[in-house]
mmCIF file of C-alpha atoms in Angstrom:
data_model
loop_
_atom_site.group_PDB
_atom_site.id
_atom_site.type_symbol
_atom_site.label_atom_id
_atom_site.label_comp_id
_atom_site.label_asym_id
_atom_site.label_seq_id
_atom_site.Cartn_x
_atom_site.Cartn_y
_atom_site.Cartn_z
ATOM 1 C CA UNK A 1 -83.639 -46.213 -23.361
ATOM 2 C CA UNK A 2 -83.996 -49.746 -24.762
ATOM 3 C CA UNK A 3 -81.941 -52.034 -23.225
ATOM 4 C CA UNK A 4 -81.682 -50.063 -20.157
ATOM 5 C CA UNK A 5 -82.831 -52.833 -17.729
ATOM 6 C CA UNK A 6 -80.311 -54.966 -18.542
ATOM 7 C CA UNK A 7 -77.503 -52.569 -17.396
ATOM 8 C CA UNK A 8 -75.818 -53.418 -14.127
ATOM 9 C CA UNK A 9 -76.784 -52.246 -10.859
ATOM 10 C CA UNK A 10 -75.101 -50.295 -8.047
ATOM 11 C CA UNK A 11 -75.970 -52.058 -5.057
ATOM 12 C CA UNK A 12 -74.057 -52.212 -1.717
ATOM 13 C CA UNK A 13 -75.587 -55.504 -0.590
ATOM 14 C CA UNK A 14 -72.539 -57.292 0.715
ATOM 15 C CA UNK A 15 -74.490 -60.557 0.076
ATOM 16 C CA UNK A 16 -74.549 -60.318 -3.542
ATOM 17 C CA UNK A 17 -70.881 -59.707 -4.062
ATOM 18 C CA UNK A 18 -70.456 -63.548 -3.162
ATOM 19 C CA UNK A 19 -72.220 -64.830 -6.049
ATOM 20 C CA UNK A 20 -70.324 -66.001 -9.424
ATOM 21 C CA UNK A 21 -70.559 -63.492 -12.145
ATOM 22 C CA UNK A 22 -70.684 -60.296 -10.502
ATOM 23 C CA UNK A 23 -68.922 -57.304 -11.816
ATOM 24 C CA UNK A 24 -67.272 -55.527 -8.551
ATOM 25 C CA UNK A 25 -65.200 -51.861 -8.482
ATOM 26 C CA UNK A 26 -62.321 -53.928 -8.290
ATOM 27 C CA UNK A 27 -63.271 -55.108 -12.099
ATOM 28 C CA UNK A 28 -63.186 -51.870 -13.225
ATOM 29 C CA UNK A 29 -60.183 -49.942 -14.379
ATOM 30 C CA UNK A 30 -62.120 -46.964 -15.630
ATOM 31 C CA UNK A 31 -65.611 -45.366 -16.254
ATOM 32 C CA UNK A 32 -66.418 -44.065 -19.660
ATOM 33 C CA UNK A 33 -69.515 -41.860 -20.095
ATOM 34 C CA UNK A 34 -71.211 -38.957 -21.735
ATOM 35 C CA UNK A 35 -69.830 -35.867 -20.495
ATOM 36 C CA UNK A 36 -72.652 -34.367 -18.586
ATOM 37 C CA UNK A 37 -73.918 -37.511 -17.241
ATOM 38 C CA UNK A 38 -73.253 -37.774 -13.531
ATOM 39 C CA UNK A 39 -74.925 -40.914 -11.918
ATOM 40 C CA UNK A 40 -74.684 -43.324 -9.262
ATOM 41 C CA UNK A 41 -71.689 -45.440 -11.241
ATOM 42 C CA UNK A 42 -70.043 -42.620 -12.125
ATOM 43 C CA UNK A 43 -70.131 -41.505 -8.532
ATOM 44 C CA UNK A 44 -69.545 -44.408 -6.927
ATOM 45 C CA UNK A 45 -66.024 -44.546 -9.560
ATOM 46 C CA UNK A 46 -65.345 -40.552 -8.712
ATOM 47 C CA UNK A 47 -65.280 -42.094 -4.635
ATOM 48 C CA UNK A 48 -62.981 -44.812 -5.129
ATOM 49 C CA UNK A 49 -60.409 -43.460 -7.249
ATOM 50 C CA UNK A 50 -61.586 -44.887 -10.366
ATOM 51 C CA UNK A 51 -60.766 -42.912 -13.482
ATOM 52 C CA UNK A 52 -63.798 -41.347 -15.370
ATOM 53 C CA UNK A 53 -63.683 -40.275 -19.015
ATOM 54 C CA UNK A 54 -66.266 -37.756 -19.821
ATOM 55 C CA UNK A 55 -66.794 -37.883 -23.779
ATOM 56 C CA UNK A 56 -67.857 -34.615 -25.612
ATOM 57 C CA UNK A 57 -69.432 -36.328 -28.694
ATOM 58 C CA UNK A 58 -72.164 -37.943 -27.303
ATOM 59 C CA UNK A 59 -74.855 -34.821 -27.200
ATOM 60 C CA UNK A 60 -77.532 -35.592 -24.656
ATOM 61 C CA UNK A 61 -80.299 -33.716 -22.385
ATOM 62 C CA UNK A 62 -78.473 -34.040 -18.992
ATOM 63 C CA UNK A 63 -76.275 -30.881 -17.728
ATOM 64 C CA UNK A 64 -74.339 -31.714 -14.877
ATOM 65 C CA UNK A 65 -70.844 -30.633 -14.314
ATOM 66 C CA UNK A 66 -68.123 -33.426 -13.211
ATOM 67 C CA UNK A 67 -66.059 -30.126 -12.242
ATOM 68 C CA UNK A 68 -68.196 -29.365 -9.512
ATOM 69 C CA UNK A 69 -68.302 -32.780 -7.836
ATOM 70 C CA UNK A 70 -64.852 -34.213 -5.838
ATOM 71 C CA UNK A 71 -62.512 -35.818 -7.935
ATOM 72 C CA UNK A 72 -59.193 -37.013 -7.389
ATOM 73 C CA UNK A 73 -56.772 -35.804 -9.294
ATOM 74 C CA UNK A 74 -56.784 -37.089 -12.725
ATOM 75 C CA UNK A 75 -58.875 -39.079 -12.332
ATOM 76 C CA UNK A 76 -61.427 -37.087 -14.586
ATOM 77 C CA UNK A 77 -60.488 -36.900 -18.153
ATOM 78 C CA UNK A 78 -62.332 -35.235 -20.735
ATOM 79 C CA UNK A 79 -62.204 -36.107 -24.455
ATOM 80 C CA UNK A 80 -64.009 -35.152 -28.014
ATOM 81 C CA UNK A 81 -64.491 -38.580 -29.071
ATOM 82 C CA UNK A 82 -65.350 -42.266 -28.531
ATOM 83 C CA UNK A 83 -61.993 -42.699 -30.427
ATOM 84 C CA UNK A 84 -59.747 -40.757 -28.602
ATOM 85 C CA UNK A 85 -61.345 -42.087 -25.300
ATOM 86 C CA UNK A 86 -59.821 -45.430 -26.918
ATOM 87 C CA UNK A 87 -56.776 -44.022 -27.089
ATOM 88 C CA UNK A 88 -56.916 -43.160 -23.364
ATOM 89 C CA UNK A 89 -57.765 -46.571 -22.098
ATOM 90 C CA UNK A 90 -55.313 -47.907 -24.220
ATOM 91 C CA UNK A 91 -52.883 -45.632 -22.504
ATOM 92 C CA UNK A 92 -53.865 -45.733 -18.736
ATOM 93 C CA UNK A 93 -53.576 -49.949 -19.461
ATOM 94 C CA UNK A 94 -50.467 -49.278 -20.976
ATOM 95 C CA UNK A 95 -49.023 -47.111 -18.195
ATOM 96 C CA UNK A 96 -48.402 -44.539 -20.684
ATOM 97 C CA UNK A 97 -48.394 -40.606 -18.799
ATOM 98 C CA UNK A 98 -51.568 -38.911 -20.606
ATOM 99 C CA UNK A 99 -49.249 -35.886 -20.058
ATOM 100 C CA UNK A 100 -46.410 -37.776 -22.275
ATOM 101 C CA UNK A 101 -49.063 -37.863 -25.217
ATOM 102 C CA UNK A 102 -50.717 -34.326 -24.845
ATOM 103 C CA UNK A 103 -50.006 -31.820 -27.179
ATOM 104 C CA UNK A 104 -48.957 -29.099 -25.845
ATOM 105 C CA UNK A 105 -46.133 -30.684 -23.871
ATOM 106 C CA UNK A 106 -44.947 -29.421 -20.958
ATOM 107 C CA UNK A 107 -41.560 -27.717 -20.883
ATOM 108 C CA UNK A 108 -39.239 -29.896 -20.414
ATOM 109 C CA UNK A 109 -36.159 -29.048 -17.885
ATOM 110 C CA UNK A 110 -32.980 -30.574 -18.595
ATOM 111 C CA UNK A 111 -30.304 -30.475 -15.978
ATOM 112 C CA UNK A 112 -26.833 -31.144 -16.704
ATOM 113 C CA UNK A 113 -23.660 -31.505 -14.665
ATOM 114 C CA UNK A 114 -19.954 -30.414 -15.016
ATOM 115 C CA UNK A 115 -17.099 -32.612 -15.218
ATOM 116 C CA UNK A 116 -16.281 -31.478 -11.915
ATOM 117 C CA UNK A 117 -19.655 -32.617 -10.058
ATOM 118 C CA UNK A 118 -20.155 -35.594 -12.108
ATOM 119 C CA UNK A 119 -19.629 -38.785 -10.270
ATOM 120 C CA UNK A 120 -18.521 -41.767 -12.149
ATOM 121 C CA UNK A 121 -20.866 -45.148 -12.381
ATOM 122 C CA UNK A 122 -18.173 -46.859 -12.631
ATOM 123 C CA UNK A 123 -14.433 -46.874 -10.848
ATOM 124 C CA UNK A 124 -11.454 -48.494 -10.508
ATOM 125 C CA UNK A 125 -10.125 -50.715 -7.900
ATOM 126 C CA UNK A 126 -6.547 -50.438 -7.970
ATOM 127 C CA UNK A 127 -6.321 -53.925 -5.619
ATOM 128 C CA UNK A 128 -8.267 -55.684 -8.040
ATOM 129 C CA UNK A 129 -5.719 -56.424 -11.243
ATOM 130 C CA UNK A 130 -7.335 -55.159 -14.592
#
């Protein structure tokens, strides 16, 4: 791939983390690949909790399943597009729920209370004058 050896390198050399410019895990907020493409970055993301968004789109030769290796919860997310994998990062920066933009939603349980069981936010204090 052109370009290739100027993409950054997974290293666990505790020496290099002290120079300027270096891009650490704590830099990143999430991992966007092709789905199907499992390597040392994406691992090394999948191992600290870093989310990982698989994109369907981008057709390629590799065949490995993110399904079969450890992942936290959520922390895998699989999308059609470059565009809609946008949308997520856009999302997870926001603090938006992915589950609050998915179609189908969830059902949705809403409780109520009686008149009875209800207690009031806000009362009065019959010493205080109103």
């Amino acid at each position: 791939l052109k370009g290739l050896h100027n993409s950054p390198r997974v290293t666990r050399d505790r020496m290099i983390f002290q120079s300027a410019g270096v891009v650490t895990a704590e830099d990143v907020s999430c991992l966007v690949i092709p789905d199907g493409c499992v390597g040392l970055p994406t691992l090394a993301a999948m191992e600290q909790g870093i989310p990982v968004i698989a994109v369907r789109e981008n057709r390629n030769r590799m065949r490995n399943r993110l399904s079969d290796f450890p992942v936290r919860s959520g922390n895998l997310i699989t999308v059609d597009s470059y565009l809609e994998a946008a949308g997520v990062l856009a999302a997870l920066r926001a603090g938006v729920s992915l589950e609050s933009v998915r179609r189908p939603l969830k059902r949705t349980v809403v409780r109520t209370e009686t008149a009875e069981t209800a207690v009031p936010v806000l009362q009065d204090d019959p010493a205080r004058p109103g």
